[in-house]
Amino acid sequence: MKFTLAIAAWLISLSASALEAASPFQVNQPVIPQALADQAILLRERALIDNLPVQLVESITTEVGPRRIGTAGNQRAIAWAIAKFEQLGFDRVWTEEVPFDYGWVRGEASAEVLAPYPHDLVVTALGYSVGTDGDLDGEIIEFPTFEDLLAVPEGDSLAGKIVFISFSMADYEPPPGASAMSGYGEGTKARTKGHVEAAKRGAEAIIIRSVGTDNNRIGHTGSGYNYEDDVKKIPAAAISAPDAILLQNMLQRGLPVTVRLNLTSELTGPIAGANVIGEITGRQNPDEYLVLGAHLDSWDQGTGAIDDGAGVASMMATAAMIGRMEQRPRRSIRVILFDGEEIGLVGAAAYAKRNENEIDKYLLGAEVDAGGGRAHTLVSGVGAESLPVVEEMYKLVAPLGIAWDGRNDAKGASDMSKLSEAGMPALNLLQNSNNYFDYHHTPNDTFDKIIPQDMRYLTAAYVTLFFLAAELDVDFRH
Amino acid sequence: MKFTLAIAAWLISLSASALEAASPFQVNQPVIPQALADQAILLRERALIDNLPVQLVESITTEVGPRRIGTAGNQRAIAWAIAKFEQLGFDRVWTEEVPFDYGWVRGEASAEVLAPYPHDLVVTALGYSVGTDGDLDGEIIEFPTFEDLLAVPEGDSLAGKIVFISFSMADYEPPPGASAMSGYGEGTKARTKGHVEAAKRGAEAIIIRSVGTDNNRIGHTGSGYNYEDDVKKIPAAAISAPDAILLQNMLQRGLPVTVRLNLTSELTGPIAGANVIGEITGRQNPDEYLVLGAHLDSWDQGTGAIDDGAGVASMMATAAMIGRMEQRPRRSIRVILFDGEEIGLVGAAAYAKRNENEIDKYLLGAEVDAGGGRAHTLVSGVGAESLPVVEEMYKLVAPLGIAWDGRNDAKGASDMSKLSEAGMPALNLLQNSNNYFDYHHTPNDTFDKIIPQDMRYLTAAYVTLFFLAAELDVDFRH
């Protein structure tokens, strides 16, 4: 029965379209003109077999590699981005400086168990940790969660100790209704604030189980400058998941466990990076902007393939593919590659401040900062009047396996949150994780983790949506 | 129909057994007395819920850790094994020295790409590599396989170069009929002989893609003292799989790729370890031996959980569980924990030589050196007359999900190959890999990779088989 109805609907739609337009493929689209929908479909299908996003992520990971703000790699990344935007035919390419008051030298990190059983541990300094000034030896005191540390009264009860927060993201069970990834948020509490809270209780240092979902002898780094003025700065490091389990197995024997930590990390004075912006300038309404974001910087252990080479590549490729069409889109499309995301959205904040007077002309923004996985769901945060348009746009990406549930409460993701706060409407594609938190902030974040077909699917979805948004005479603002 | 026949067969077997013995559970077993089969079944079921093998692997990985022959960890492992055998109630516990002419200090290893794009590489020295005597810089020359290197005529055509063998075990497709794991054998050609063949062609050093199946920024070590007297000793190291791919991506650009290698490894003079042997002495035929082998040493990057803590633990637990029964088994069961397996079956060779006059009394031998995965297939290498007995023994482990195809050409595995060469019959359980070659010879070989239920299943199978072999008056020899 369903089949019969479907055929009937199709025949009706065919006969209706025959009256309205020349296209033999027309379907009932009240908002999107058929010729435009046809163009979007062809663009989408071309993107599915265009390897440009994969080539771009291969290029930045191979030719640039790690690119933390304040490092030589970051400067190489800025030069790479400028050159790529130019090669890809963007109409305008420029940089905007991203200054930050504090720099950081990672240095070397080592840790070992001294007693009861000697063992080397795999450890990585957390971002902006101070060094240990030589070997720092102390008994470790385990806290299963950050909240368990907070439950200790401030004072000096942890004097001479090393706090060990053993929270495992991999074993975390989200409460009903919470996202499967909410364990990341739980884990980052200790990563960003643990050293301050441990210091307030007299501890000499803090080690945390790496915030991740893997079982590798590899540490997950992270965090920016999160000190409080009147709290002593103590060293903070992440040990690998297997080493955290080893410490727990020792502690279960009821014996004191003493660890030696040695970090040669150092805080330094001011640094600067740059946001790099490339624009495909609109043919008709050049001062109406659609903005595509990703972050140019990465952590410094891997080559930043999934975080956020995949975002840089898919967003550059999205605009470049639209820019390859016969004519420029009606509106301008701007790709903003933010610097300093990893140390706390520093580049995004600088961009939002510097451009605060024009953000009301940003009709729609999206960011990719979740790896190169396929999109599974479209969510929006647009003015209520334009939601039916988003639904029609959605229908043209639905064949890519993307769902839509009408949710319209999305905010800008990652860097774009700063522009979202300034009023920018958001259109986000939620992505398959492709084991994102196995690799995130580790030496394992390398090009081989990119799944080429997935990156093409992701880019095809953005190309379709932003081509349509650039051509339609629709205001997506609230 | 099948169902009806099965019920009929069961009824026949029941009535037959009622005439023969008191056990209400008797089945048609021409070789194994019913009372003995019942004991074996109860022992098997008890082993399935006995966590002893898991506790033992946790103990050796936590309390000892890395234990390469010639290191302090190896001495701790020897002391651990003696103490455990005694705690577990073995009747005799002793050590036999394992001397070796060459020792090795791992030292530090680093590698970086100097040009065309600066990158740090993750590298590990291969066992017994010489050091680089400071920074060793050279252009890398890629050879897809070891055979491609051999195709270069001996001489000095690779003078000043670093050989790079990019063979990928993960991507290897075995030829028809070959085992899925034959890629490991292919990979180890370059690991064990690459440095000699590269030196014969004038190269300064060799780097290989790690022999493994993972995608981690972790190097797989391996290899013993494999030098040829009149060939220059050159440094040999393994880079991680993602770094091998990075180098290949650079080479695809047609640019020379220069790498700096720095290994502080050193060869030293003679070392010694020890085989540790524990015996449950037979009550009736104490000079008929069943031998259970595993290797006590490990590589030095991880804690040797799967290689070969799992073997040590399952074999110790197998004999200990038989030793906990009301009376000693009829024959003796000897657990031999070999030292120096990783550098070339050195302990096994020493054992075979020292005990050459008694190996003809070894009626059956098995070794676990493939991780803690469940057994999937039983294979034997016994005298043809005893094969029907093995088939009956097999029926009592079949409920553990183990297959049997009557193959009777098995040789002793790993260390046991040395005793097999001296005539010892073999009974091997082939195991599920549980991603063995993801972790093998890496820092990732840690306790968290052990799957407790699998270790209990594996041990239950060995307990059942060796209890039966110890009680049956059957000669398994050829």
mmCIF file with all atom_site columns, C-alpha atoms in Angstrom, chain A residues 186-331:
data_model
loop_
_atom_site.group_PDB
_atom_site.id
_atom_site.type_symbol
_atom_site.label_atom_id
_atom_site.label_alt_id
_atom_site.label_comp_id
_atom_site.label_asym_id
_atom_site.label_entity_id
_atom_site.label_seq_id
_atom_site.pdbx_PDB_ins_code
_atom_site.Cartn_x
_atom_site.Cartn_y
_atom_site.Cartn_z
_atom_site.occupancy
_atom_site.B_iso_or_equiv
_atom_site.pdbx_formal_charge
_atom_site.auth_seq_id
_atom_site.auth_comp_id
_atom_site.auth_asym_id
_atom_site.auth_atom_id
_atom_site.pdbx_PDB_model_num
ATOM 1   C CA . GLU A 1 186 ? 33.482 14.923 33.530  1.00 0.00 ? 186 GLU A CA 1
ATOM 2   C CA . GLY A 1 187 ? 37.115 14.128 32.806  1.00 0.00 ? 187 GLY A CA 1
ATOM 3   C CA . THR A 1 188 ? 38.057 17.653 31.870  1.00 0.00 ? 188 THR A CA 1
ATOM 4   C CA . LYS A 1 189 ? 37.033 18.986 35.282  1.00 0.00 ? 189 LYS A CA 1
ATOM 5   C CA . ALA A 1 190 ? 40.138 17.443 36.829  1.00 0.00 ? 190 ALA A CA 1
ATOM 6   C CA . ARG A 1 191 ? 42.234 18.328 33.780  1.00 0.00 ? 191 ARG A CA 1
ATOM 7   C CA . THR A 1 192 ? 41.413 22.027 33.854  1.00 0.00 ? 192 THR A CA 1
ATOM 8   C CA . LYS A 1 193 ? 40.900 22.690 37.572  1.00 0.00 ? 193 LYS A CA 1
ATOM 9   C CA . GLY A 1 194 ? 42.510 19.779 39.390  1.00 0.00 ? 194 GLY A CA 1
ATOM 10  C CA . HIS A 1 195 ? 45.880 21.456 39.898  1.00 0.00 ? 195 HIS A CA 1
ATOM 11  C CA . VAL A 1 196 ? 44.287 24.526 41.475  1.00 0.00 ? 196 VAL A CA 1
ATOM 12  C CA . GLU A 1 197 ? 42.095 22.483 43.829  1.00 0.00 ? 197 GLU A CA 1
ATOM 13  C CA . ALA A 1 198 ? 44.953 20.126 44.743  1.00 0.00 ? 198 ALA A CA 1
ATOM 14  C CA . ALA A 1 199 ? 47.178 23.125 45.512  1.00 0.00 ? 199 ALA A CA 1
ATOM 15  C CA . LYS A 1 200 ? 44.486 24.632 47.730  1.00 0.00 ? 200 LYS A CA 1
ATOM 16  C CA . ARG A 1 201 ? 44.778 21.458 49.834  1.00 0.00 ? 201 ARG A CA 1
ATOM 17  C CA . GLY A 1 202 ? 48.544 21.541 50.070  1.00 0.00 ? 202 GLY A CA 1
ATOM 18  C CA . ALA A 1 203 ? 49.449 18.927 47.412  1.00 0.00 ? 203 ALA A CA 1
ATOM 19  C CA . GLU A 1 204 ? 52.789 19.114 45.621  1.00 0.00 ? 204 GLU A CA 1
ATOM 20  C CA . ALA A 1 205 ? 51.516 17.991 42.235  1.00 0.00 ? 205 ALA A CA 1
ATOM 21  C CA . ILE A 1 206 ? 48.612 16.284 40.512  1.00 0.00 ? 206 ILE A CA 1
ATOM 22  C CA . ILE A 1 207 ? 48.472 13.368 38.110  1.00 0.00 ? 207 ILE A CA 1
ATOM 23  C CA . ILE A 1 208 ? 45.270 12.362 36.407  1.00 0.00 ? 208 ILE A CA 1
ATOM 24  C CA . ARG A 1 209 ? 44.300 9.349  34.372  1.00 0.00 ? 209 ARG A CA 1
ATOM 25  C CA . SER A 1 210 ? 44.298 10.572 30.775  1.00 0.00 ? 210 SER A CA 1
ATOM 26  C CA . VAL A 1 211 ? 40.934 11.828 29.579  1.00 0.00 ? 211 VAL A CA 1
ATOM 27  C CA . GLY A 1 212 ? 40.247 9.431  26.735  1.00 0.00 ? 212 GLY A CA 1
ATOM 28  C CA . THR A 1 213 ? 38.659 6.160  25.725  1.00 0.00 ? 213 THR A CA 1
ATOM 29  C CA . ASP A 1 214 ? 41.687 4.122  24.635  1.00 0.00 ? 214 ASP A CA 1
ATOM 30  C CA . ASN A 1 215 ? 43.865 1.554  26.389  1.00 0.00 ? 215 ASN A CA 1
ATOM 31  C CA . ASN A 1 216 ? 47.210 2.797  25.066  1.00 0.00 ? 216 ASN A CA 1
ATOM 32  C CA . ARG A 1 217 ? 50.385 3.648  26.956  1.00 0.00 ? 217 ARG A CA 1
ATOM 33  C CA . ILE A 1 218 ? 50.005 7.187  25.694  1.00 0.00 ? 218 ILE A CA 1
ATOM 34  C CA . GLY A 1 219 ? 49.104 10.333 27.618  1.00 0.00 ? 219 GLY A CA 1
ATOM 35  C CA . HIS A 1 220 ? 46.327 12.722 26.605  1.00 0.00 ? 220 HIS A CA 1
ATOM 36  C CA . THR A 1 221 ? 47.385 16.316 27.083  1.00 0.00 ? 221 THR A CA 1
ATOM 37  C CA . GLY A 1 222 ? 45.129 19.393 27.151  1.00 0.00 ? 222 GLY A CA 1
ATOM 38  C CA . SER A 1 223 ? 44.303 22.617 29.043  1.00 0.00 ? 223 SER A CA 1
ATOM 39  C CA . GLY A 1 224 ? 45.352 26.211 28.842  1.00 0.00 ? 224 GLY A CA 1
ATOM 40  C CA . TYR A 1 225 ? 46.469 28.778 31.398  1.00 0.00 ? 225 TYR A CA 1
ATOM 41  C CA . ASN A 1 226 ? 44.034 28.038 34.254  1.00 0.00 ? 226 ASN A CA 1
ATOM 42  C CA . TYR A 1 227 ? 45.772 29.403 37.327  1.00 0.00 ? 227 TYR A CA 1
ATOM 43  C CA . GLU A 1 228 ? 44.279 31.420 40.146  1.00 0.00 ? 228 GLU A CA 1
ATOM 44  C CA . ASP A 1 229 ? 46.274 34.405 41.280  1.00 0.00 ? 229 ASP A CA 1
ATOM 45  C CA . ASP A 1 230 ? 46.709 33.535 44.930  1.00 0.00 ? 230 ASP A CA 1
ATOM 46  C CA . VAL A 1 231 ? 47.007 29.772 44.573  1.00 0.00 ? 231 VAL A CA 1
ATOM 47  C CA . LYS A 1 232 ? 50.409 28.127 44.259  1.00 0.00 ? 232 LYS A CA 1
ATOM 48  C CA . LYS A 1 233 ? 51.155 26.807 40.802  1.00 0.00 ? 233 LYS A CA 1
ATOM 49  C CA . ILE A 1 234 ? 51.831 23.062 41.019  1.00 0.00 ? 234 ILE A CA 1
ATOM 50  C CA . PRO A 1 235 ? 52.768 20.607 38.258  1.00 0.00 ? 235 PRO A CA 1
ATOM 51  C CA . ALA A 1 236 ? 49.981 18.726 36.498  1.00 0.00 ? 236 ALA A CA 1
ATOM 52  C CA . ALA A 1 237 ? 50.353 15.694 34.275  1.00 0.00 ? 237 ALA A CA 1
ATOM 53  C CA . ALA A 1 238 ? 48.297 12.920 32.707  1.00 0.00 ? 238 ALA A CA 1
ATOM 54  C CA . ILE A 1 239 ? 49.364 9.293  32.864  1.00 0.00 ? 239 ILE A CA 1
ATOM 55  C CA . SER A 1 240 ? 48.223 6.670  30.388  1.00 0.00 ? 240 SER A CA 1
ATOM 56  C CA . ALA A 1 241 ? 45.155 4.573  31.151  1.00 0.00 ? 241 ALA A CA 1
ATOM 57  C CA . PRO A 1 242 ? 47.158 1.341  31.631  1.00 0.00 ? 242 PRO A CA 1
ATOM 58  C CA . ASP A 1 243 ? 49.468 3.122  34.062  1.00 0.00 ? 243 ASP A CA 1
ATOM 59  C CA . ALA A 1 244 ? 46.507 4.465  36.021  1.00 0.00 ? 244 ALA A CA 1
ATOM 60  C CA . ILE A 1 245 ? 45.234 0.893  36.338  1.00 0.00 ? 245 ILE A CA 1
ATOM 61  C CA . LEU A 1 246 ? 48.698 -0.235 37.452  1.00 0.00 ? 246 LEU A CA 1
ATOM 62  C CA . LEU A 1 247 ? 48.722 2.400  40.218  1.00 0.00 ? 247 LEU A CA 1
ATOM 63  C CA . GLN A 1 248 ? 45.251 1.351  41.308  1.00 0.00 ? 248 GLN A CA 1
ATOM 64  C CA . ASN A 1 249 ? 46.328 -2.289 41.454  1.00 0.00 ? 249 ASN A CA 1
ATOM 65  C CA . MET A 1 250 ? 49.249 -1.300 43.671  1.00 0.00 ? 250 MET A CA 1
ATOM 66  C CA . LEU A 1 251 ? 47.041 0.831  45.911  1.00 0.00 ? 251 LEU A CA 1
ATOM 67  C CA . GLN A 1 252 ? 44.614 -2.072 46.315  1.00 0.00 ? 252 GLN A CA 1
ATOM 68  C CA . ARG A 1 253 ? 47.375 -3.926 48.165  1.00 0.00 ? 253 ARG A CA 1
ATOM 69  C CA . GLY A 1 254 ? 47.123 -1.309 50.925  1.00 0.00 ? 254 GLY A CA 1
ATOM 70  C CA . LEU A 1 255 ? 50.730 -0.243 50.555  1.00 0.00 ? 255 LEU A CA 1
ATOM 71  C CA . PRO A 1 256 ? 51.847 3.380  50.167  1.00 0.00 ? 256 PRO A CA 1
ATOM 72  C CA . VAL A 1 257 ? 52.726 4.119  46.542  1.00 0.00 ? 257 VAL A CA 1
ATOM 73  C CA . THR A 1 258 ? 55.474 6.651  45.960  1.00 0.00 ? 258 THR A CA 1
ATOM 74  C CA . VAL A 1 259 ? 55.947 8.298  42.591  1.00 0.00 ? 259 VAL A CA 1
ATOM 75  C CA . ARG A 1 260 ? 58.755 10.405 41.167  1.00 0.00 ? 260 ARG A CA 1
ATOM 76  C CA . LEU A 1 261 ? 57.610 13.048 38.704  1.00 0.00 ? 261 LEU A CA 1
ATOM 77  C CA . ASN A 1 262 ? 59.898 15.145 36.576  1.00 0.00 ? 262 ASN A CA 1
ATOM 78  C CA . LEU A 1 263 ? 58.571 17.811 34.222  1.00 0.00 ? 263 LEU A CA 1
ATOM 79  C CA . THR A 1 264 ? 60.819 20.388 32.625  1.00 0.00 ? 264 THR A CA 1
ATOM 80  C CA . SER A 1 265 ? 57.847 22.427 31.397  1.00 0.00 ? 265 SER A CA 1
ATOM 81  C CA . GLU A 1 266 ? 58.044 26.184 31.677  1.00 0.00 ? 266 GLU A CA 1
ATOM 82  C CA . LEU A 1 267 ? 55.702 29.145 31.509  1.00 0.00 ? 267 LEU A CA 1
ATOM 83  C CA . THR A 1 268 ? 56.996 31.982 29.340  1.00 0.00 ? 268 THR A CA 1
ATOM 84  C CA . GLY A 1 269 ? 55.995 35.522 28.442  1.00 0.00 ? 269 GLY A CA 1
ATOM 85  C CA . PRO A 1 270 ? 53.594 36.700 25.729  1.00 0.00 ? 270 PRO A CA 1
ATOM 86  C CA . ILE A 1 271 ? 53.111 34.810 22.482  1.00 0.00 ? 271 ILE A CA 1
ATOM 87  C CA . ALA A 1 272 ? 51.137 35.465 19.333  1.00 0.00 ? 272 ALA A CA 1
ATOM 88  C CA . GLY A 1 273 ? 49.536 33.448 16.594  1.00 0.00 ? 273 GLY A CA 1
ATOM 89  C CA . ALA A 1 274 ? 46.989 34.414 13.977  1.00 0.00 ? 274 ALA A CA 1
ATOM 90  C CA . ASN A 1 275 ? 43.542 33.593 12.721  1.00 0.00 ? 275 ASN A CA 1
ATOM 91  C CA . VAL A 1 276 ? 43.695 33.011 8.977   1.00 0.00 ? 276 VAL A CA 1
ATOM 92  C CA . ILE A 1 277 ? 40.611 33.927 7.000   1.00 0.00 ? 277 ILE A CA 1
ATOM 93  C CA . GLY A 1 278 ? 39.767 33.122 3.398   1.00 0.00 ? 278 GLY A CA 1
ATOM 94  C CA . GLU A 1 279 ? 36.735 34.548 1.655   1.00 0.00 ? 279 GLU A CA 1
ATOM 95  C CA . ILE A 1 280 ? 34.761 33.642 -1.430  1.00 0.00 ? 280 ILE A CA 1
ATOM 96  C CA . THR A 1 281 ? 33.171 37.027 -2.022  1.00 0.00 ? 281 THR A CA 1
ATOM 97  C CA . GLY A 1 282 ? 29.458 37.031 -2.862  1.00 0.00 ? 282 GLY A CA 1
ATOM 98  C CA . ARG A 1 283 ? 28.437 38.210 -6.342  1.00 0.00 ? 283 ARG A CA 1
ATOM 99  C CA . GLN A 1 284 ? 25.297 40.018 -5.227  1.00 0.00 ? 284 GLN A CA 1
ATOM 100 C CA . ASN A 1 285 ? 25.235 40.436 -1.440  1.00 0.00 ? 285 ASN A CA 1
ATOM 101 C CA . PRO A 1 286 ? 28.903 40.414 -0.533  1.00 0.00 ? 286 PRO A CA 1
ATOM 102 C CA . ASP A 1 287 ? 28.248 41.812 2.932   1.00 0.00 ? 287 ASP A CA 1
ATOM 103 C CA . GLU A 1 288 ? 25.983 38.956 3.933   1.00 0.00 ? 288 GLU A CA 1
ATOM 104 C CA . TYR A 1 289 ? 28.269 36.307 5.376   1.00 0.00 ? 289 TYR A CA 1
ATOM 105 C CA . LEU A 1 290 ? 28.151 32.602 5.892   1.00 0.00 ? 290 LEU A CA 1
ATOM 106 C CA . VAL A 1 291 ? 31.018 31.506 8.087   1.00 0.00 ? 291 VAL A CA 1
ATOM 107 C CA . LEU A 1 292 ? 32.721 28.147 8.260   1.00 0.00 ? 292 LEU A CA 1
ATOM 108 C CA . GLY A 1 293 ? 35.069 27.582 11.185  1.00 0.00 ? 293 GLY A CA 1
ATOM 109 C CA . ALA A 1 294 ? 37.749 25.176 12.304  1.00 0.00 ? 294 ALA A CA 1
ATOM 110 C CA . HIS A 1 295 ? 40.884 25.647 14.353  1.00 0.00 ? 295 HIS A CA 1
ATOM 111 C CA . LEU A 1 296 ? 44.332 25.884 12.880  1.00 0.00 ? 296 LEU A CA 1
ATOM 112 C CA . ASP A 1 297 ? 46.295 25.131 16.037  1.00 0.00 ? 297 ASP A CA 1
ATOM 113 C CA . SER A 1 298 ? 46.688 21.639 17.461  1.00 0.00 ? 298 SER A CA 1
ATOM 114 C CA . TRP A 1 299 ? 48.210 19.986 20.458  1.00 0.00 ? 299 TRP A CA 1
ATOM 115 C CA . ASP A 1 300 ? 51.858 19.195 20.107  1.00 0.00 ? 300 ASP A CA 1
ATOM 116 C CA . GLN A 1 301 ? 52.125 15.433 20.493  1.00 0.00 ? 301 GLN A CA 1
ATOM 117 C CA . GLY A 1 302 ? 50.482 14.345 17.241  1.00 0.00 ? 302 GLY A CA 1
ATOM 118 C CA . THR A 1 303 ? 50.114 15.990 13.859  1.00 0.00 ? 303 THR A CA 1
ATOM 119 C CA . GLY A 1 304 ? 46.590 17.250 14.520  1.00 0.00 ? 304 GLY A CA 1
ATOM 120 C CA . ALA A 1 305 ? 44.760 15.159 11.937  1.00 0.00 ? 305 ALA A CA 1
ATOM 121 C CA . ILE A 1 306 ? 41.428 14.669 13.682  1.00 0.00 ? 306 ILE A CA 1
ATOM 122 C CA . ASP A 1 307 ? 41.888 17.717 15.950  1.00 0.00 ? 307 ASP A CA 1
ATOM 123 C CA . ASP A 1 308 ? 41.490 19.739 13.893  1.00 0.00 ? 308 ASP A CA 1
ATOM 124 C CA . GLY A 1 309 ? 43.099 19.046 10.536  1.00 0.00 ? 309 GLY A CA 1
ATOM 125 C CA . ALA A 1 310 ? 39.838 17.383 9.554   1.00 0.00 ? 310 ALA A CA 1
ATOM 126 C CA . GLY A 1 311 ? 37.943 20.579 10.331  1.00 0.00 ? 311 GLY A CA 1
ATOM 127 C CA . VAL A 1 312 ? 40.409 22.823 8.543   1.00 0.00 ? 312 VAL A CA 1
ATOM 128 C CA . ALA A 1 313 ? 40.357 20.564 5.496   1.00 0.00 ? 313 ALA A CA 1
ATOM 129 C CA . SER A 1 314 ? 36.618 20.025 5.276   1.00 0.00 ? 314 SER A CA 1
ATOM 130 C CA . MET A 1 315 ? 35.810 23.711 5.710   1.00 0.00 ? 315 MET A CA 1
ATOM 131 C CA . MET A 1 316 ? 38.439 24.919 3.255   1.00 0.00 ? 316 MET A CA 1
ATOM 132 C CA . ALA A 1 317 ? 37.266 22.300 0.763   1.00 0.00 ? 317 ALA A CA 1
ATOM 133 C CA . THR A 1 318 ? 33.610 23.227 1.253   1.00 0.00 ? 318 THR A CA 1
ATOM 134 C CA . ALA A 1 319 ? 34.188 26.853 0.313   1.00 0.00 ? 319 ALA A CA 1
ATOM 135 C CA . ALA A 1 320 ? 36.685 25.960 -2.410  1.00 0.00 ? 320 ALA A CA 1
ATOM 136 C CA . MET A 1 321 ? 34.207 23.632 -4.113  1.00 0.00 ? 321 MET A CA 1
ATOM 137 C CA . ILE A 1 322 ? 31.531 26.328 -4.093  1.00 0.00 ? 322 ILE A CA 1
ATOM 138 C CA . GLY A 1 323 ? 34.177 28.732 -5.390  1.00 0.00 ? 323 GLY A CA 1
ATOM 139 C CA . ARG A 1 324 ? 34.865 26.443 -8.351  1.00 0.00 ? 324 ARG A CA 1
ATOM 140 C CA . MET A 1 325 ? 31.355 26.885 -9.754  1.00 0.00 ? 325 MET A CA 1
ATOM 141 C CA . GLU A 1 326 ? 30.701 29.012 -12.810 1.00 0.00 ? 326 GLU A CA 1
ATOM 142 C CA . GLN A 1 327 ? 29.799 32.052 -10.779 1.00 0.00 ? 327 GLN A CA 1
ATOM 143 C CA . ARG A 1 328 ? 30.406 33.220 -7.253  1.00 0.00 ? 328 ARG A CA 1
ATOM 144 C CA . PRO A 1 329 ? 27.580 32.502 -4.802  1.00 0.00 ? 329 PRO A CA 1
ATOM 145 C CA . ARG A 1 330 ? 25.126 35.290 -4.094  1.00 0.00 ? 330 ARG A CA 1
ATOM 146 C CA . ARG A 1 331 ? 26.437 35.782 -0.551  1.00 0.00 ? 331 ARG A CA 1
#
